[in-house]
Structure formats: C-alpha cells, structure tokens
mmCIF file of C-alpha atoms in Angstrom:
data_model
loop_
_atom_site.group_PDB
_atom_site.id
_atom_site.type_symbol
_atom_site.label_atom_id
_atom_site.label_comp_id
_atom_site.label_asym_id
_atom_site.label_seq_id
_atom_site.Cartn_x
_atom_site.Cartn_y
_atom_site.Cartn_z
ATOM 1 C CA GLY A 125 6.648 -13.661 6.877
ATOM 2 C CA GLU A 126 4.749 -12.845 4.242
ATOM 3 C CA ASN A 127 6.040 -13.883 0.498
ATOM 4 C CA VAL A 128 2.562 -12.892 -1.895
ATOM 5 C CA GLU A 129 3.778 -13.108 -5.840
ATOM 6 C CA GLN A 130 1.673 -11.233 -8.353
ATOM 7 C CA HIS A 131 1.140 -11.784 -12.949
ATOM 8 C CA PRO A 132 2.443 -11.003 -15.537
ATOM 9 C CA SER A 133 4.016 -8.053 -13.935
ATOM 10 C CA THR A 134 2.912 -5.673 -17.395
ATOM 11 C CA LEU A 135 -0.387 -6.585 -19.118
ATOM 12 C CA SER A 136 -1.620 -4.967 -22.408
ATOM 13 C CA VAL A 137 -5.487 -5.684 -23.641
ATOM 14 C CA GLN A 138 -8.376 -4.232 -26.091
ATOM 15 C CA GLU A 139 -10.857 -1.539 -24.959
ATOM 16 C CA GLY A 140 -13.084 -3.623 -24.385
ATOM 17 C CA ASP A 141 -11.364 -7.057 -23.909
ATOM 18 C CA SER A 142 -10.874 -8.710 -19.817
ATOM 19 C CA ALA A 143 -7.793 -8.412 -17.835
ATOM 20 C CA VAL A 144 -6.700 -11.079 -15.412
ATOM 21 C CA ILE A 145 -4.435 -10.570 -13.269
ATOM 22 C CA LYS A 146 -3.213 -12.853 -10.444
ATOM 23 C CA CYS A 147 -1.906 -13.287 -7.130
ATOM 24 C CA THR A 148 0.274 -16.209 -4.621
ATOM 25 C CA TYR A 149 0.653 -15.925 -0.860
ATOM 26 C CA SER A 150 2.102 -18.312 1.159
ATOM 27 C CA ASP A 151 1.051 -17.886 4.885
ATOM 28 C CA SER A 152 -2.141 -19.465 5.279
ATOM 29 C CA ALA A 153 -2.829 -17.481 8.705
ATOM 30 C CA SER A 154 -3.227 -14.760 6.550
ATOM 31 C CA ASN A 155 -7.007 -13.802 6.340
ATOM 32 C CA TYR A 156 -7.844 -10.239 3.919
ATOM 33 C CA PHE A 157 -6.597 -10.059 0.503
ATOM 34 C CA PRO A 158 -7.502 -6.075 -0.841
ATOM 35 C CA TRP A 159 -6.240 -4.659 -4.077
ATOM 36 C CA TYR A 160 -5.348 -0.855 -5.003
ATOM 37 C CA LYS A 161 -4.695 0.954 -8.883
ATOM 38 C CA GLN A 162 -2.452 3.557 -8.366
ATOM 39 C CA GLU A 163 -2.096 5.190 -10.838
ATOM 40 C CA LEU A 164 1.292 7.558 -11.876
ATOM 41 C CA GLY A 165 1.458 9.762 -9.138
ATOM 42 C CA LYS A 166 -0.599 9.356 -6.790
ATOM 43 C CA GLY A 167 -1.090 6.528 -3.754
ATOM 44 C CA PRO A 168 -2.670 3.731 -4.223
ATOM 45 C CA GLN A 169 -6.256 3.639 -4.236
ATOM 46 C CA LEU A 170 -8.314 0.667 -2.856
ATOM 47 C CA ILE A 171 -10.763 -1.239 -5.570
ATOM 48 C CA ILE A 172 -11.653 -4.230 -3.649
ATOM 49 C CA ASP A 173 -11.259 -6.743 -0.998
ATOM 50 C CA ILE A 174 -12.211 -9.877 -0.472
ATOM 51 C CA ARG A 175 -11.717 -11.427 3.164
ATOM 52 C CA SER A 176 -10.831 -15.649 3.433
ATOM 53 C CA ASN A 177 -14.538 -16.285 4.343
ATOM 54 C CA VAL A 178 -15.335 -15.931 1.081
ATOM 55 C CA GLY A 179 -15.189 -17.297 -2.511
ATOM 56 C CA GLU A 180 -16.090 -14.097 -4.778
ATOM 57 C CA LYS A 181 -17.063 -11.413 -3.872
ATOM 58 C CA LYS A 182 -17.726 -8.477 -7.660
ATOM 59 C CA ASP A 183 -18.304 -4.763 -8.279
ATOM 60 C CA GLN A 184 -19.463 -3.618 -11.439
ATOM 61 C CA ARG A 185 -16.553 -5.385 -14.104
ATOM 62 C CA ILE A 186 -14.515 -5.801 -10.587
ATOM 63 C CA ALA A 187 -13.819 -9.587 -9.049
ATOM 64 C CA VAL A 188 -12.112 -10.685 -7.265
ATOM 65 C CA THR A 189 -11.574 -15.060 -6.713
ATOM 66 C CA LEU A 190 -10.138 -16.191 -3.650
ATOM 67 C CA ASN A 191 -8.653 -19.995 -3.366
ATOM 68 C CA LYS A 192 -7.896 -20.487 0.361
ATOM 69 C CA THR A 193 -6.917 -23.784 -0.543
ATOM 70 C CA ALA A 194 -3.901 -22.744 -3.185
ATOM 71 C CA LYS A 195 -3.387 -20.160 -1.809
ATOM 72 C CA HIS A 196 -4.047 -17.248 -4.383
ATOM 73 C CA PHE A 197 -6.437 -14.831 -5.292
ATOM 74 C CA SER A 198 -7.264 -13.260 -8.588
ATOM 75 C CA LEU A 199 -8.419 -9.959 -9.847
ATOM 76 C CA HIS A 200 -11.106 -9.410 -13.150
ATOM 77 C CA ILE A 201 -10.945 -6.149 -15.393
ATOM 78 C CA THR A 202 -14.051 -7.273 -17.503
ATOM 79 C CA GLU A 203 -15.253 -3.985 -19.561
ATOM 80 C CA THR A 204 -11.833 -2.494 -20.393
ATOM 81 C CA GLN A 205 -11.500 0.638 -20.675
ATOM 82 C CA PRO A 206 -8.355 3.762 -21.126
ATOM 83 C CA GLU A 207 -9.163 4.605 -17.344
ATOM 84 C CA ASP A 208 -8.262 1.565 -16.708
ATOM 85 C CA SER A 209 -5.259 2.169 -17.454
ATOM 86 C CA ALA A 210 -3.223 1.760 -14.602
ATOM 87 C CA VAL A 211 -0.204 0.099 -12.480
ATOM 88 C CA TYR A 212 -2.756 -2.877 -9.954
ATOM 89 C CA PHE A 213 -1.361 -3.969 -6.740
ATOM 90 C CA CYS A 214 -2.174 -7.464 -4.702
ATOM 91 C CA ALA A 215 -1.631 -7.628 -0.699
ATOM 92 C CA ALA A 216 -2.009 -9.973 1.997
ATOM 93 C CA LEU A 217 -2.718 -9.257 5.685
ATOM 94 C CA HIS A 218 -1.154 -11.588 7.891
ATOM 95 C CA THR A 219 -2.077 -11.816 11.659
ATOM 96 C CA GLY A 220 -4.215 -8.584 11.656
ATOM 97 C CA ASN A 221 -1.390 -6.412 12.076
ATOM 98 C CA GLN A 222 1.170 -5.879 8.077
ATOM 99 C CA PHE A 223 0.459 -5.664 4.892
ATOM 100 C CA TYR A 224 2.451 -7.281 2.817
ATOM 101 C CA PHE A 225 2.144 -6.603 -1.529
ATOM 102 C CA GLY A 226 2.810 -8.012 -4.828
ATOM 103 C CA THR A 227 4.885 -6.228 -7.481
ATOM 104 C CA GLY A 228 2.728 -4.720 -9.230
ATOM 105 C CA THR A 229 0.870 -5.401 -12.894
ATOM 106 C CA SER A 230 1.084 -2.488 -15.152
ATOM 107 C CA LEU A 231 -2.006 -3.137 -17.183
ATOM 108 C CA THR A 232 -2.730 -0.828 -20.976
ATOM 109 C CA VAL A 233 -5.668 -0.862 -22.596
ATOM 110 C CA ILE A 234 -5.334 0.077 -25.712
ATOM 111 C CA PRO A 235 -8.273 2.210 -27.249
ATOM 112 C CA ASP B 168 -13.726 13.871 4.855
ATOM 113 C CA THR B 169 -10.953 14.647 2.770
ATOM 114 C CA GLY B 170 -9.022 11.307 3.325
ATOM 115 C CA VAL B 171 -5.231 10.968 3.578
ATOM 116 C CA SER B 172 -2.925 13.842 3.350
ATOM 117 C CA GLN B 173 0.948 13.572 3.639
ATOM 118 C CA ASP B 174 3.590 17.390 2.822
ATOM 119 C CA PRO B 175 5.540 17.627 1.736
ATOM 120 C CA ARG B 176 4.328 16.554 -2.025
ATOM 121 C CA HIS B 177 8.203 16.246 -2.831
ATOM 122 C CA LYS B 178 11.441 17.044 -1.482
ATOM 123 C CA ILE B 179 14.877 17.116 -3.163
ATOM 124 C CA THR B 180 17.938 17.331 -0.297
ATOM 125 C CA LYS B 181 21.252 17.141 -0.253
ATOM 126 C CA ARG B 182 22.813 13.324 1.366
ATOM 127 C CA GLY B 183 23.928 14.096 4.556
ATOM 128 C CA GLN B 184 20.521 15.685 5.440
ATOM 129 C CA ASN B 185 17.627 15.241 7.753
ATOM 130 C CA VAL B 186 14.625 15.433 6.863
ATOM 131 C CA THR B 187 10.772 15.356 7.948
ATOM 132 C CA PHE B 188 7.544 13.991 6.373
ATOM 133 C CA ARG B 189 3.991 14.894 8.484
ATOM 134 C CA CYS B 190 0.865 12.337 7.154
ATOM 135 C CA ASP B 191 -2.298 13.417 8.253
ATOM 136 C CA PRO B 192 -4.193 10.633 8.298
ATOM 137 C CA ILE B 193 -8.474 10.213 8.323
ATOM 138 C CA SER B 194 -9.810 11.133 11.135
ATOM 139 C CA GLU B 195 -12.087 8.920 12.828
ATOM 140 C CA HIS B 196 -8.728 6.413 11.605
ATOM 141 C CA ASN B 197 -6.285 4.455 14.893
ATOM 142 C CA ARG B 198 -4.081 3.238 12.685
ATOM 143 C CA LEU B 199 -1.429 4.720 10.920
ATOM 144 C CA TYR B 200 1.302 3.071 8.931
ATOM 145 C CA TRP B 201 3.653 4.164 6.813
ATOM 146 C CA TYR B 202 5.022 2.157 3.481
ATOM 147 C CA ARG B 203 8.127 3.433 1.133
ATOM 148 C CA GLN B 204 7.953 2.397 -2.511
ATOM 149 C CA THR B 205 10.584 1.848 -4.280
ATOM 150 C CA LEU B 206 10.096 2.638 -9.005
ATOM 151 C CA GLY B 207 8.690 -0.696 -9.585
ATOM 152 C CA GLN B 208 7.460 -2.139 -6.878
ATOM 153 C CA GLY B 209 5.056 -2.373 -4.454
ATOM 154 C CA PRO B 210 5.253 -0.325 -0.610
ATOM 155 C CA GLU B 211 7.221 -1.706 1.716
ATOM 156 C CA PHE B 212 5.955 -1.835 4.982
ATOM 157 C CA LEU B 213 7.972 0.909 7.742
ATOM 158 C CA THR B 214 6.261 1.163 11.054
ATOM 159 C CA TYR B 215 2.340 1.139 12.071
ATOM 160 C CA PHE B 216 0.650 2.705 14.933
ATOM 161 C CA GLN B 217 -2.227 1.822 16.555
ATOM 162 C CA ASN B 218 -3.210 5.666 18.140
ATOM 163 C CA GLU B 219 -0.380 7.064 19.734
ATOM 164 C CA ALA B 220 1.782 3.052 20.428
ATOM 165 C CA GLN B 221 4.029 1.909 17.442
ATOM 166 C CA LEU B 222 3.477 -1.257 17.314
ATOM 167 C CA GLU B 223 5.324 -3.418 14.737
ATOM 168 C CA LYS B 224 8.673 -1.929 13.000
ATOM 169 C CA SER B 225 10.546 -4.006 10.026
ATOM 170 C CA ARG B 226 13.660 -4.309 9.951
ATOM 171 C CA LEU B 227 13.755 -1.870 6.663
ATOM 172 C CA LEU B 228 13.758 0.629 8.776
ATOM 173 C CA SER B 229 17.518 1.561 10.359
ATOM 174 C CA ASP B 230 18.475 3.681 12.939
ATOM 175 C CA ARG B 231 18.285 6.765 10.730
ATOM 176 C CA PHE B 232 14.383 6.347 10.419
ATOM 177 C CA SER B 233 12.144 7.471 13.373
ATOM 178 C CA ALA B 234 8.397 7.623 13.223
ATOM 179 C CA GLU B 235 6.613 9.681 15.617
ATOM 180 C CA ARG B 236 2.552 9.888 15.599
ATOM 181 C CA PRO B 237 2.308 12.141 19.927
ATOM 182 C CA LYS B 238 -1.011 12.367 20.543
ATOM 183 C CA GLY B 239 -2.475 9.622 17.874
ATOM 184 C CA SER B 240 -3.539 11.528 15.393
ATOM 185 C CA PHE B 241 -0.709 12.604 12.774
ATOM 186 C CA SER B 242 2.426 11.801 12.176
ATOM 187 C CA THR B 243 6.068 11.766 10.873
ATOM 188 C CA LEU B 244 8.762 10.480 10.498
ATOM 189 C CA GLU B 245 11.704 11.182 10.627
ATOM 190 C CA ILE B 246 14.965 10.270 8.143
ATOM 191 C CA GLN B 247 17.981 11.454 9.947
ATOM 192 C CA ARG B 248 21.835 11.528 6.792
ATOM 193 C CA THR B 249 19.969 11.184 4.403
ATOM 194 C CA GLU B 250 21.444 8.838 1.460
ATOM 195 C CA GLN B 251 20.999 8.323 -1.603
ATOM 196 C CA GLY B 252 19.194 4.490 -1.302
ATOM 197 C CA ASP B 253 16.727 6.576 0.507
ATOM 198 C CA SER B 254 15.746 8.477 -2.485
ATOM 199 C CA ALA B 255 11.719 6.227 -2.614
ATOM 200 C CA MET B 256 8.357 7.430 -2.762
ATOM 201 C CA TYR B 257 7.141 8.198 0.890
ATOM 202 C CA LEU B 258 3.085 6.388 1.898
ATOM 203 C CA CYS B 259 1.274 6.328 4.197
ATOM 204 C CA ALA B 260 -1.680 4.766 5.384
ATOM 205 C CA SER B 261 -4.736 4.857 8.259
ATOM 206 C CA SER B 262 -7.322 1.960 8.760
ATOM 207 C CA PHE B 263 -10.303 1.207 11.902
ATOM 208 C CA LEU B 264 -9.119 -1.330 13.158
ATOM 209 C CA SER B 265 -13.069 -2.914 14.324
ATOM 210 C CA GLY B 266 -13.715 -6.527 14.659
ATOM 211 C CA ARG B 267 -13.219 -7.603 11.145
ATOM 212 C CA ALA B 268 -10.045 -7.174 8.504
ATOM 213 C CA GLN B 269 -9.305 -3.280 7.955
ATOM 214 C CA GLU B 270 -9.313 -1.501 4.936
ATOM 215 C CA GLN B 271 -6.466 0.534 4.458
ATOM 216 C CA PHE B 272 -6.169 4.502 2.519
ATOM 217 C CA PHE B 273 -3.115 5.406 1.387
ATOM 218 C CA GLY B 274 -2.420 9.391 0.951
ATOM 219 C CA PRO B 275 -0.690 10.621 -2.157
ATOM 220 C CA GLY B 276 2.510 9.937 -0.527
ATOM 221 C CA THR B 277 5.739 12.233 -0.122
ATOM 222 C CA ARG B 278 8.563 11.780 -3.282
ATOM 223 C CA LEU B 279 12.150 11.821 -1.512
ATOM 224 C CA THR B 280 14.433 12.648 -4.465
ATOM 225 C CA VAL B 281 18.813 12.686 -2.146
ATOM 226 C CA LEU B 282 21.320 13.957 -3.930
#
C-alpha cells in the first residue's frame, strides 16, 4: 500500500504571512496528489491538486509543489486570511484506485 | 449539480443496533467511495464502487459492514450490531473515472455516535 505522512500537525501564522504544509509518500506508483480543506462539521473540500507529470501548480494564493524523486509534495498558502483557518489534508492516489490521506494540519490564522 | 449529499447528517444509536447511511453522488460520477474519519485523523478508505460493482474493500471493513450501490447511483452503508468503536464520521465521495486521474468530491458526512 501507500503511507502518507503530513507535517506539521498544527500551524499558527499571523494574517498576511505564508503557510507551508508538507507531505511525504512512500510508493512511487502514486501519481495524483490532491489537497483538501476541512472546516468543522463539514466534509473535505478539494482546493488544489497536482499530477505526477507536473512539478508545480498555482491557483491564486494557493500553490502546490511536487518532488517525485524525493517523494514529497507541499502546499503553500500566501497572504493568509482568517478564513483560511481549517484542517488541511494531503492525499495520494495509489494505482488509480485508492486514496491515502495524511493525518491533517490544523491551520490557525491570527488576525 | 447539487454536489454529494449524505443522509442522515447525525445518528445516535445504542450498542448492538443496526444503522444504515445513504449517499447520493454527483449525478454523472461513476465512482463512489466510503471513508471513515475519527477525530484528529484523515479519512480512511473503506470501500469503493465503479458503477454498481464493488471493486475493493479495506481490511477495516469488518463483516458487520456492508455497502451496496444497486443501480449505480446512490449507495448505502449498513453497520450491523454497532459497537462503540464504530463512532466516527462516515464520509462519501464521488468521482468520474476518465483517462486522467480522478478529482474526488466529498459529501458532508454522517456523524455516528454509538452509546
């Protein structure tokens, strides 16, 4: 199977600063890496994703980078806002069928 | 497109009772996943369907758990003889299988509390 590790488990930043969350995966066969934002009492919401043939993807204040050689990928949020406060999960799609999730990062943006 | 819906949103039951949850995926999506999420953890895969066929089940899915997707549309997840350890959020997600990797969309979840 696949093993996804996520760090840090909690992260506090001042409003306007950047936040970075990192994940590593174990199986080089994984080829799709989504990031989800989960607010209290809600299901995870897809915010950005990256496929294994791409090194970086950006969508406004959110970017994801992928290093296939090192088997790690990162979420970058710039100019953080209080509404960015939530739990963020990374995931890896293994052999096209099953998603493996990290344990989550609780992000707090301090106004 | 109304997104993935789940019913009920909350369920409280006594140990030993049976419960059933329903998931309605996004209409054109042919893949449907069930996950379990406990506090402070990421979603854990339970099972998935492609159309009406159940293609994979996790070892987490004991014999007390059964899932169906009879017509390739909505799905049900039943837990028989519930135990306190079954208390968790049960999430459903759907995606459209194509040549590209899947984008998966989650429902709001059903929170189960077993007393």
